[in-house]
Coordinates of C-alpha atoms in Angstrom, one line a residue:
Chain A
M1426 CA 2.6 28.9 48.8
A1427 CA 5.5 26.7 48.7
H1428 CA 3.8 24.3 51.1
K1429 CA 0.7 24.2 49.0
R1430 CA 2.7 23.4 45.8
R1431 CA 4.5 20.6 47.5
M1432 CA 1.1 19.0 48.5
T1433 CA -0.2 19.2 44.9
A1434 CA 2.9 17.6 43.6
K1435 CA 2.6 14.8 46.1
R1436 CA -1.1 14.3 45.2
R1437 CA -0.2 14.3 41.5
R1438 CA 2.4 11.7 42.0
F1439 CA -0.2 9.6 43.9
Y1440 CA -2.7 9.8 41.0
D1441 CA 0.0 9.1 38.6
S1442 CA 1.2 6.0 40.3
S1443 CA -2.3 4.7 41.1
I1444 CA -3.2 4.8 37.4
F1445 CA 0.0 3.0 36.6
V1446 CA -0.9 0.3 39.2
I1447 CA -4.5 -0.1 38.0
L1448 CA -3.5 -0.4 34.3
S1449 CA -0.8 -2.9 35.2
I1450 CA -3.3 -5.0 37.1
V1451 CA -5.8 -4.9 34.2
S1452 CA -3.2 -5.9 31.6
V1453 CA -1.8 -8.7 33.8
F1454 CA -5.4 -9.9 34.2
A1455 CA -5.8 -10.2 30.5
I1456 CA -2.7 -12.3 30.2
L1457 CA -3.7 -14.4 33.2
V1458 CA -7.0 -15.3 31.5
L1459 CA -5.1 -16.6 28.5
V1460 CA -2.7 -18.6 30.6
A1461 CA -5.6 -19.9 32.6
V1462 CA -7.5 -21.1 29.5
A1463 CA -4.4 -22.8 28.2
A1464 CA -3.7 -24.4 31.6
F1465 CA -7.3 -25.6 31.9
L1466 CA -7.1 -27.2 28.4
L1467 CA -3.8 -28.8 29.2
I1468 CA -4.7 -30.1 32.6
N1469 CA -7.9 -31.6 31.4
S1470 CA -6.2 -33.3 28.4
I1471 CA -3.3 -34.8 30.4
P1472 CA -5.3 -37.9 31.3
A1473 CA -5.9 -38.4 27.6
F1474 CA -2.2 -38.7 27.0
T1475 CA -2.1 -41.9 29.0
Q1476 CA -5.6 -43.3 28.6
V1477 CA -5.8 -42.9 24.9
N1478 CA -3.3 -44.1 22.4
Q1479 CA -1.6 -40.9 21.2
W1480 CA -0.4 -42.4 18.0
G1481 CA -3.9 -43.4 17.2
F1482 CA -5.2 -40.0 18.1
F1483 CA -2.9 -38.1 15.8
T1484 CA -2.9 -40.6 12.9
G1485 CA -6.2 -42.6 13.2
T1486 CA -8.6 -42.2 10.4
V1487 CA -11.7 -43.2 12.3
W1488 CA -13.5 -41.1 14.8
D1489 CA -15.9 -43.4 16.6
P1490 CA -15.7 -42.6 20.3
T1491 CA -19.0 -44.3 21.3
N1492 CA -18.2 -47.7 19.8
P1493 CA -19.1 -50.1 22.6
I1494 CA -16.5 -52.7 21.6
E1495 CA -13.5 -50.5 20.8
P1496 CA -13.9 -46.7 20.8
L1497 CA -11.7 -45.1 18.2
Y1498 CA -10.3 -41.6 18.7
G1499 CA -8.6 -40.8 15.3
M1500 CA -8.6 -37.1 14.8
V1501 CA -7.5 -37.1 11.2
P1502 CA -11.1 -37.0 9.8
L1503 CA -11.9 -34.0 12.0
L1504 CA -8.7 -32.2 11.2
V1505 CA -9.2 -32.8 7.5
S1506 CA -12.8 -31.4 7.8
T1507 CA -11.4 -28.3 9.5
L1508 CA -8.7 -27.8 6.9
I1509 CA -11.1 -28.3 4.0
V1510 CA -13.6 -25.9 5.4
T1511 CA -10.9 -23.4 6.3
F1512 CA -9.2 -23.7 2.9
V1513 CA -12.3 -23.4 0.9
S1514 CA -13.6 -20.5 2.9
A1515 CA -10.3 -18.7 2.6
L1516 CA -10.3 -19.4 -1.2
I1517 CA -13.7 -17.7 -1.4
A1518 CA -13.1 -14.9 1.1
I1519 CA -9.6 -13.7 0.2
P1520 CA -10.2 -12.5 -3.3
I1521 CA -13.5 -10.9 -2.3
G1522 CA -12.0 -9.4 0.8
L1523 CA -9.0 -7.9 -1.1
G1524 CA -11.1 -6.7 -4.0
A1525 CA -13.5 -5.0 -1.6
T1526 CA -10.6 -3.5 0.3
I1527 CA -9.0 -2.0 -2.8
Y1528 CA -12.3 -0.8 -4.0
L1529 CA -13.2 0.9 -0.7
A1530 CA -9.8 2.4 0.0
E1531 CA -8.8 3.6 -3.4
I1532 CA -11.6 3.5 -5.9
A1533 CA -14.9 4.2 -4.3
H1534 CA -16.2 7.8 -4.2
P1535 CA -16.0 9.1 -0.6
K1536 CA -19.8 9.2 -0.4
I1537 CA -20.0 5.5 -1.3
R1538 CA -17.2 4.7 1.2
K1539 CA -19.0 6.5 3.9
V1540 CA -22.0 4.1 3.5
M1541 CA -20.1 0.9 2.5
K1542 CA -17.6 0.7 5.4
P1543 CA -20.1 0.8 8.2
A1544 CA -22.3 -1.6 6.2
V1545 CA -19.5 -4.1 5.9
E1546 CA -18.8 -3.8 9.6
V1547 CA -22.4 -4.4 10.4
L1548 CA -22.1 -7.6 8.4
A1549 CA -19.4 -8.7 10.9
G1550 CA -22.0 -8.4 13.6
I1551 CA -24.5 -10.9 12.3
P1552 CA -24.7 -13.7 14.9
S1553 CA -23.2 -16.9 13.5
V1554 CA -26.3 -18.9 14.5
V1555 CA -28.3 -16.8 12.1
L1556 CA -25.9 -17.5 9.3
G1557 CA -25.9 -21.2 10.2
F1558 CA -29.7 -21.2 10.1
F1559 CA -29.7 -19.6 6.7
A1560 CA -27.1 -22.2 5.5
L1561 CA -29.2 -25.0 6.8
T1562 CA -32.6 -24.0 5.5
V1563 CA -31.9 -21.9 2.4
F1564 CA -28.5 -22.4 0.9
A1565 CA -28.3 -26.2 1.3
K1566 CA -31.6 -26.5 -0.5
F1567 CA -30.4 -24.1 -3.2
M1568 CA -27.2 -26.1 -3.8
W1569 CA -29.1 -29.3 -3.9
E1570 CA -31.5 -28.1 -6.5
A1571 CA -29.6 -25.5 -8.5
F1572 CA -27.9 -27.8 -11.0
A1573 CA -30.1 -30.8 -10.6
P1574 CA -30.4 -33.3 -12.1
A1575 CA -27.0 -32.7 -13.8
W1576 CA -25.1 -32.3 -10.6
R1577 CA -25.9 -32.5 -6.9
P1578 CA -23.5 -32.3 -4.0
S1579 CA -22.5 -35.7 -2.5
D1580 CA -24.5 -34.9 0.6
Y1581 CA -27.4 -32.5 1.3
L1582 CA -25.4 -30.8 4.1
N1583 CA -21.8 -30.5 3.2
L1584 CA -18.5 -28.9 4.0
F1585 CA -18.8 -26.4 1.1
N1586 CA -22.1 -25.2 2.5
G1587 CA -20.3 -24.3 5.8
A1588 CA -17.3 -22.8 4.0
V1589 CA -19.5 -20.4 2.1
F1590 CA -20.9 -19.0 5.3
L1591 CA -17.6 -18.9 7.0
A1592 CA -16.4 -16.9 4.1
I1593 CA -19.3 -14.5 4.7
M1594 CA -18.1 -14.1 8.2
M1595 CA -14.4 -13.7 7.2
V1596 CA -14.9 -11.0 4.6
P1597 CA -16.0 -8.2 6.9
I1598 CA -13.1 -8.8 9.3
M1599 CA -10.7 -8.9 6.5
V1600 CA -12.1 -5.8 4.8
S1601 CA -12.3 -3.8 8.0
L1602 CA -8.7 -4.6 9.1
S1603 CA -7.0 -4.5 5.7
E1604 CA -8.8 -1.3 4.7
D1605 CA -7.3 0.3 7.8
A1606 CA -3.9 -1.0 6.7
V1607 CA -4.3 0.4 3.2
N1608 CA -5.6 3.7 4.6
S1609 CA -2.6 4.1 6.9
V1610 CA -0.2 4.1 4.0
P1611 CA 0.9 7.8 4.0
R1612 CA -0.7 9.9 1.3
S1613 CA 2.7 11.2 0.5
L1614 CA 3.7 7.9 -1.0
K1615 CA 0.7 7.9 -3.2
E1616 CA 1.5 11.5 -4.3
A1617 CA 5.1 10.5 -4.9
S1618 CA 4.1 7.7 -7.2
M1619 CA 1.5 9.8 -9.1
A1620 CA 4.0 12.6 -9.6
L1621 CA 6.3 10.2 -11.3
G1622 CA 3.6 9.6 -13.9
M1623 CA 2.2 6.4 -12.5
T1624 CA -1.5 5.6 -13.2
R1625 CA -3.8 5.1 -10.2
W1626 CA -3.7 1.4 -10.8
E1627 CA 0.1 1.2 -11.0
T1628 CA 0.3 3.2 -7.8
V1629 CA -2.2 0.9 -6.0
W1630 CA -0.5 -2.2 -7.2
K1631 CA 3.2 -1.3 -6.9
V1632 CA 3.3 1.2 -4.0
I1633 CA 0.2 1.1 -1.8
I1634 CA -0.4 -2.7 -1.6
P1635 CA 3.3 -3.5 -0.9
A1636 CA 3.4 -0.8 1.8
A1637 CA 0.2 -2.2 3.3
R1638 CA 1.1 -5.8 2.8
P1639 CA 2.0 -6.7 6.4
G1640 CA -1.3 -5.3 7.6
I1641 CA -3.2 -7.2 4.8
V1642 CA -1.4 -10.4 5.7
A1643 CA -2.3 -9.9 9.3
A1644 CA -6.0 -9.3 8.4
V1645 CA -6.1 -12.5 6.3
M1646 CA -4.5 -14.5 9.1
L1647 CA -6.8 -13.2 11.7
S1648 CA -9.9 -14.0 9.6
I1649 CA -8.6 -17.5 8.8
G1650 CA -8.1 -17.9 12.6
R1651 CA -11.8 -16.9 12.9
A1652 CA -12.8 -19.6 10.4
V1653 CA -10.8 -22.3 12.2
G1654 CA -12.4 -21.5 15.5
E1655 CA -15.9 -20.8 14.3
T1656 CA -18.4 -23.4 15.6
M1657 CA -22.0 -22.6 15.1
V1658 CA -22.0 -22.3 11.3
V1659 CA -20.2 -25.6 10.8
V1660 CA -22.3 -27.5 13.4
M1661 CA -25.5 -26.4 11.5
A1662 CA -24.3 -26.5 7.9
T1663 CA -21.8 -29.3 7.4
G1664 CA -23.8 -32.3 8.3
S1665 CA -21.9 -33.5 11.3
S1666 CA -20.7 -36.8 10.2
P1667 CA -17.1 -37.6 11.2
Q1668 CA -16.1 -39.5 8.1
L1669 CA -12.7 -39.1 6.5
T1670 CA -13.4 -37.3 3.2
F1671 CA -11.5 -35.0 0.8
D1672 CA -14.6 -34.1 -1.1
P1673 CA -15.8 -30.6 -0.1
F1674 CA -19.3 -31.5 -1.2
S1675 CA -19.8 -34.3 1.2
S1676 CA -20.6 -34.1 4.9
G1677 CA -17.9 -33.7 7.4
Q1678 CA -17.3 -32.7 11.0
P1679 CA -14.7 -30.2 11.9
I1680 CA -12.9 -30.2 15.3
T1681 CA -15.1 -27.4 16.6
S1682 CA -18.3 -29.2 15.8
T1683 CA -17.1 -32.4 17.4
I1684 CA -16.3 -30.6 20.7
A1685 CA -19.6 -28.7 20.6
I1686 CA -21.7 -31.7 19.8
E1687 CA -20.1 -34.4 21.9
M1688 CA -19.1 -32.4 25.0
G1689 CA -22.8 -32.2 26.1
E1690 CA -23.3 -35.9 25.9
V1691 CA -20.1 -37.4 27.2
A1692 CA -19.7 -38.7 30.7
A1693 CA -17.2 -36.6 32.7
N1694 CA -13.8 -38.0 33.4
T1695 CA -13.9 -40.7 30.8
P1696 CA -11.3 -41.1 28.0
H1697 CA -13.7 -39.6 25.5
Y1698 CA -14.2 -36.6 27.8
Y1699 CA -10.4 -36.0 28.0
V1700 CA -9.9 -36.5 24.3
L1701 CA -12.3 -33.7 23.6
F1702 CA -10.1 -31.4 25.7
E1703 CA -7.1 -32.6 23.7
L1704 CA -9.0 -31.7 20.6
G1705 CA -9.5 -28.2 22.1
L1706 CA -5.7 -28.1 22.7
V1707 CA -5.0 -28.9 19.1
L1708 CA -7.4 -26.2 18.0
F1709 CA -5.8 -23.7 20.4
A1710 CA -2.4 -24.5 18.9
I1711 CA -3.7 -23.9 15.4
T1712 CA -5.2 -20.5 16.1
F1713 CA -2.3 -19.6 18.3
A1714 CA 0.1 -20.3 15.4
L1715 CA -2.0 -18.3 13.0
N1716 CA -2.1 -15.3 15.3
Y1717 CA 1.6 -15.7 15.8
V1718 CA 2.2 -15.6 12.0
A1719 CA 0.0 -12.5 11.7
D1720 CA 2.0 -10.8 14.5
W1721 CA 5.3 -11.8 12.9
A1722 CA 4.2 -10.3 9.6
M1723 CA 3.4 -7.0 11.2
R1724 CA 6.6 -6.9 13.3
R1725 CA 8.8 -7.7 10.3
H1726 CA 7.4 -4.6 8.6
T1727 CA 8.1 -2.3 11.5
E1728 CA 11.7 -3.5 11.8
R1729 CA 12.4 -3.1 8.2
Y1730 CA 10.8 0.2 7.3
Q1731 CA 10.6 2.4 10.3
Chain B
M877 CA 16.0 32.9 -22.3
S878 CA 13.1 31.0 -23.8
E879 CA 9.9 30.3 -21.9
S880 CA 9.2 27.0 -20.2
I881 CA 6.0 27.4 -18.4
F882 CA 3.3 29.8 -19.6
V883 CA 0.3 30.4 -17.4
K884 CA -2.7 32.5 -18.4
D885 CA -5.7 33.5 -16.4
L886 CA -5.3 30.5 -14.0
N887 CA -8.1 30.2 -11.4
V888 CA -8.4 27.4 -8.9
W889 CA -11.3 26.7 -6.6
F890 CA -11.5 24.1 -3.8
D891 CA -15.2 23.7 -3.5
K892 CA -16.2 27.3 -2.8
N893 CA -12.8 28.5 -1.8
H894 CA -11.2 30.6 -4.5
A895 CA -7.6 29.6 -4.0
L896 CA -5.9 31.2 -7.0
K897 CA -7.1 34.3 -8.8
D898 CA -6.2 35.2 -12.4
V899 CA -2.6 34.2 -12.2
N900 CA -0.5 35.1 -15.3
I901 CA 3.1 34.2 -15.3
T902 CA 5.8 33.1 -17.7
I903 CA 8.5 31.0 -16.1
P904 CA 11.8 30.9 -18.1
K905 CA 13.7 27.8 -19.1
N906 CA 16.8 26.7 -17.3
E907 CA 16.4 29.1 -14.4
I908 CA 15.3 28.8 -10.9
T909 CA 12.0 30.5 -10.1
A910 CA 11.1 30.9 -6.5
I911 CA 7.5 31.2 -5.3
I912 CA 7.3 33.0 -2.0
G913 CA 4.4 34.3 0.2
P914 CA 2.7 33.8 3.5
S915 CA 1.0 30.5 4.4
G916 CA -2.2 29.9 2.6
C917 CA -1.4 32.3 -0.2
G918 CA -1.7 29.6 -2.9
K919 CA 2.0 28.9 -3.5
S920 CA 1.6 25.1 -3.3
T921 CA -1.7 25.2 -5.1
F922 CA 0.0 27.0 -7.9
I923 CA 2.9 24.5 -8.5
R924 CA 0.5 21.6 -8.1
C925 CA -1.4 23.0 -11.1
I926 CA 1.8 22.7 -13.2
N927 CA 1.9 18.9 -12.9
R928 CA -1.8 18.5 -12.4
M929 CA -1.4 17.1 -8.9
N930 CA -4.6 19.0 -8.0
D931 CA -6.5 16.4 -10.1
L932 CA -6.1 14.1 -7.0
V933 CA -8.1 16.5 -4.9
T934 CA -11.8 16.1 -5.1
K935 CA -13.9 19.2 -5.6
C936 CA -10.9 21.0 -7.1
K937 CA -11.7 23.1 -10.2
V938 CA -9.1 24.6 -12.4
T939 CA -9.7 27.1 -15.3
G940 CA -7.3 29.0 -17.5
E941 CA -4.3 27.9 -19.5
V942 CA -1.1 26.2 -18.4
K943 CA 1.4 25.6 -21.2
V944 CA 4.5 23.6 -20.7
D945 CA 6.9 23.6 -23.7
G946 CA 4.0 25.1 -25.7
Q947 CA 1.5 22.4 -24.9
D948 CA -1.6 23.1 -22.9
I949 CA -1.5 20.5 -20.1
Y950 CA -5.2 20.9 -19.3
D951 CA -6.2 20.1 -22.9
K952 CA -8.7 17.2 -23.2
D953 CA -6.4 15.2 -25.4
V954 CA -3.4 15.4 -23.0
D955 CA -2.3 12.3 -21.2
V956 CA -1.8 13.2 -17.6
V957 CA 0.8 10.4 -17.3
E958 CA 3.0 12.1 -19.9
V959 CA 2.5 15.5 -18.2
R960 CA 3.8 14.2 -14.9
K961 CA 6.6 12.3 -16.5
N962 CA 7.7 15.5 -18.1
I963 CA 7.4 17.5 -14.8
G964 CA 9.0 16.0 -11.8
M965 CA 8.1 17.0 -8.2
V966 CA 9.9 16.9 -4.9
F967 CA 7.7 17.3 -1.8
Q968 CA 7.9 19.0 1.5
K969 CA 8.8 16.0 3.5
P970 CA 11.1 13.4 2.0
N971 CA 8.8 10.6 0.9
P972 CA 10.9 7.6 -0.4
F973 CA 9.0 4.4 -1.1
P974 CA 9.3 1.6 1.5
K975 CA 11.7 -0.1 -0.9
S976 CA 15.5 -0.4 -1.3
I977 CA 17.5 2.6 -2.4
F978 CA 17.9 1.0 -5.9
E979 CA 14.2 0.2 -6.2
N980 CA 13.2 3.7 -5.3
I981 CA 15.0 5.0 -8.4
A982 CA 14.3 2.1 -10.7
Y983 CA 10.6 2.0 -9.8
A984 CA 9.3 4.5 -12.3
P985 CA 11.7 3.9 -15.3
R986 CA 11.0 0.2 -15.1
I987 CA 7.2 0.7 -15.4
H988 CA 7.5 3.5 -18.0
G989 CA 10.1 1.7 -20.2
K990 CA 12.5 3.8 -22.2
D991 CA 11.6 6.1 -25.1
E992 CA 13.6 5.0 -28.1
D993 CA 12.9 8.2 -29.9
K994 CA 12.0 11.4 -28.1
S995 CA 9.9 12.7 -31.0
L996 CA 7.7 9.7 -30.7
R997 CA 7.1 10.0 -27.0
G998 CA 5.1 7.1 -25.7
T999 CA 4.6 5.4 -29.0
K1000 CA 7.8 3.4 -29.2
V1001 CA 8.6 2.1 -25.8
S1002 CA 10.8 -0.8 -24.9
K1003 CA 12.0 -2.2 -21.6
Y1004 CA 15.3 -1.3 -19.9
S1005 CA 17.8 -4.1 -19.7
K1006 CA 19.3 -4.8 -16.3
K1007 CA 22.5 -3.1 -17.2
E1008 CA 20.7 0.0 -18.6
L1009 CA 18.6 0.2 -15.5
S1010 CA 21.5 0.1 -13.1
D1011 CA 23.3 2.7 -15.3
L1012 CA 20.3 4.9 -15.1
V1013 CA 20.1 4.5 -11.4
E1014 CA 23.7 5.4 -11.0
R1015 CA 23.5 8.4 -13.3
S1016 CA 20.4 9.7 -11.4
L1017 CA 22.1 9.3 -8.1
R1018 CA 25.3 11.0 -9.3
R1019 CA 23.2 13.9 -10.7
A1020 CA 21.6 14.2 -7.3
A1021 CA 25.0 14.2 -5.6
L1022 CA 24.1 11.1 -3.6
W1023 CA 26.0 8.3 -5.4
G1024 CA 29.1 8.4 -3.2
E1025 CA 27.1 8.1 0.0
V1026 CA 24.9 5.2 -1.1
K1027 CA 26.8 3.2 -3.7
D1028 CA 27.8 0.5 -1.3
R1029 CA 24.3 0.0 0.1
M1030 CA 21.9 0.1 -2.8
E1031 CA 19.9 -2.9 -1.5
K1032 CA 19.3 -1.3 1.9
S1033 CA 16.0 0.3 2.8
A1034 CA 15.7 3.9 1.8
Y1035 CA 14.5 4.6 5.4
E1036 CA 18.1 4.0 6.6
L1037 CA 19.2 7.3 5.0
S1038 CA 19.2 10.6 6.8
G1039 CA 16.5 13.2 6.0
G1040 CA 18.7 15.2 3.7
Q1041 CA 19.9 12.0 1.9
Q1042 CA 16.2 10.9 1.6
Q1043 CA 15.4 14.2 0.0
R1044 CA 18.2 13.9 -2.5
L1045 CA 17.0 10.3 -3.2
C1046 CA 13.6 11.8 -4.0
I1047 CA 15.3 14.3 -6.4
A1048 CA 17.2 11.4 -8.0
R1049 CA 14.0 9.5 -8.3
A1050 CA 12.4 12.4 -10.1
L1051 CA 15.4 12.8 -12.4
A1052 CA 15.3 9.1 -13.4
V1053 CA 12.2 9.7 -15.5
D1054 CA 14.0 12.4 -17.4
P1055 CA 11.7 15.4 -16.9
Q1056 CA 12.1 18.9 -18.4
V1057 CA 10.8 20.7 -15.3
I1058 CA 11.3 19.9 -11.6
L1059 CA 8.9 21.4 -9.0
F1060 CA 10.1 21.7 -5.5
D1061 CA 7.4 22.2 -2.8
E1062 CA 9.3 23.5 0.2
P1063 CA 12.0 20.8 -0.1
C1064 CA 14.1 22.0 2.8
S1065 CA 11.4 22.7 5.4
A1066 CA 12.1 19.4 7.2
L1067 CA 15.9 19.6 6.9
D1068 CA 18.7 20.9 9.0
P1069 CA 20.9 23.8 7.7
I1070 CA 23.7 21.6 6.4
A1071 CA 21.3 19.3 4.5
T1072 CA 19.6 22.4 3.2
A1073 CA 22.8 23.9 1.9
K1074 CA 23.5 20.7 0.0
I1075 CA 20.1 20.7 -1.6
E1076 CA 20.5 24.4 -2.5
D1077 CA 23.9 23.7 -4.2
L1078 CA 22.2 20.9 -6.1
L1079 CA 19.3 23.2 -7.2
V1080 CA 21.8 25.6 -8.7
D1081 CA 23.6 22.8 -10.5
L1082 CA 20.3 21.3 -11.8
K1083 CA 19.2 24.5 -13.5
K1084 CA 21.8 23.9 -16.3
D1085 CA 19.6 21.0 -17.5
Y1086 CA 16.2 21.6 -16.0
T1087 CA 13.7 24.3 -15.4
V1088 CA 13.4 24.6 -11.6
V1089 CA 10.4 26.0 -9.7
I1090 CA 10.7 26.1 -5.9
V1091 CA 8.1 27.1 -3.3
T1092 CA 9.8 28.3 -0.2
H1093 CA 8.9 29.8 3.1
N1094 CA 12.5 30.8 3.6
M1095 CA 13.1 34.2 2.0
Q1096 CA 16.9 33.9 2.4
Q1097 CA 16.7 30.7 0.4
A1098 CA 14.8 32.4 -2.4
A1099 CA 17.4 35.2 -2.4
R1100 CA 20.3 32.7 -2.4
V1101 CA 19.2 30.4 -5.2
A1102 CA 16.5 31.9 -7.4
D1103 CA 17.0 33.9 -10.6
K1104 CA 13.4 35.1 -10.5
T1105 CA 11.0 35.3 -7.7
A1106 CA 7.2 35.5 -7.6
F1107 CA 5.4 36.8 -4.6
F1108 CA 1.9 35.5 -4.0
Y1109 CA -0.6 36.9 -1.6
L1110 CA -4.2 35.7 -0.9
G1111 CA -4.3 33.7 -4.1
E1112 CA -3.0 36.5 -6.3
L1113 CA 0.3 36.9 -8.0
I1114 CA 1.4 40.3 -6.7
E1115 CA 4.8 40.7 -8.2
F1116 CA 7.2 38.7 -10.4
S1117 CA 10.6 39.8 -11.5
E1118 CA 14.3 39.3 -11.0
T1119 CA 15.1 38.1 -7.5
K1120 CA 17.5 41.0 -6.9
K1121 CA 14.8 43.5 -7.8
I1122 CA 12.2 41.8 -5.5
F1123 CA 14.5 41.9 -2.6
E1124 CA 16.2 45.2 -3.1
S1125 CA 13.5 47.4 -4.8
P1126 CA 10.2 45.7 -4.8
G1127 CA 7.6 47.4 -7.0
E1128 CA 4.6 46.7 -4.8
K1129 CA 4.0 47.8 -1.3
L1130 CA 2.7 44.3 -0.2
T1131 CA 5.9 42.7 -1.5
E1132 CA 8.0 45.2 0.5
Q1133 CA 6.0 44.5 3.6
Y1134 CA 6.4 40.8 3.3
I1135 CA 10.1 40.7 2.6
T1136 CA 10.9 43.2 5.4
G1137 CA 8.9 40.9 7.8
R1138 CA 6.0 43.3 8.5
M1139 CA 3.5 40.7 7.2
G1140 CA 3.1 36.9 7.1

């Protein structure tokens, strides 16, 4: 009997440690992939540091990499396009996303919530190429003709067109994540507030949203990160013309579009090729920073209140 | 002693579950009334009817009459906000807001504003000045016997306090809106004996100014603090009288079985 028990203990220890080892390997692998991607971008963009004027890259206002006389690699028009598209889409998506979150979490009847939440999450699953197609064929035409002849966008395909569909992609992510954050606010806090004679609206505004704020901030940041990195919609909807413009209703070409469009045509190991990798590095830095801010917002909460 | 809470033919259903059956009880002013009974007997449901917290539960139906200070709180014209301002509640687990100690107390008064004239409740409201607000916070914390322990760290998060301190903070928070009645829903069930003793002392002290109703699982606690005790069983009020009588010579067999530990 004693002998048998010792064997099972040994066996249990073996299972225990092998699970530990397997999980460690899996998680290390996930980190390795991230490191590998970053290294790949960095290594491929190192030649650009010497072959392309870096001052010109970061401050140049003309992106004309195929100019036979003097190729110009100014990323400012691309960055501005990315920022406009992101900013406008955030401007559209944040109010809608937060409104929908509060409605779903606090106002909607449970029956409605049961239908709405999965519906919103399905929306997140629409392939971006489908949205891009819709932007290209339907919405661009609508914008062009809706207020004509009094007003037309500066270009038929424009940054605003892309931003609208990025917003459509952002809303479900934001709602899904921030609704979780609002729902994880303990019921006891809501009861405490109601018992003090607060109305439902005062409770939502003064107790529930502040308590869920870090989660909401994280949701917003992650969805903005999604907008910055999204490619297909902007390739199809924004007109792909790398001009420096601050008008959201004219064509533009965000960083992601540029990489997607030009990488297929560029000759390998040329300055243009390396610069595209450097653009990827810039994009990576932006999304990394956004994710870091989201993470920081969540951490700050746990340090302060738990 | 005059009456504070008058309950007549109170029935509560949660969907099809008949949780309270024909409860009739008159709770006296400035006394502590304990509600005891085994789990699921309707104790919490009962006190949640007194400040209409059951409104928050979907599929909850309440019939009958609940009068607080002569007013039927289920009357159509009654503002539930005023009802809950008048009837404070302290919950089973301490539930301070994720705010500073000061903000926890100041939260409700700041939103409600102050009533200039009690007889015109809600009609003539003005904002607290900064000074008045901090005085109110101090007064509430003193009344809840917490001031000395927190006065030097009012801006710190309420989560830095111990469980017992958090519960007294919740009591102070309830006092800050100046209620007539305070309901306690098993306020000590998450606390250690020393913290519990402090809360019990506080309860006895509070009854001078407030009507106190406390739900408790702990029969010794009821015996220690309550003037009157009500015994609930399966949604019915079985017996209600002086605490001494309930524990020494209960009138009902069920009550006797419960307090001698042969049931529940």
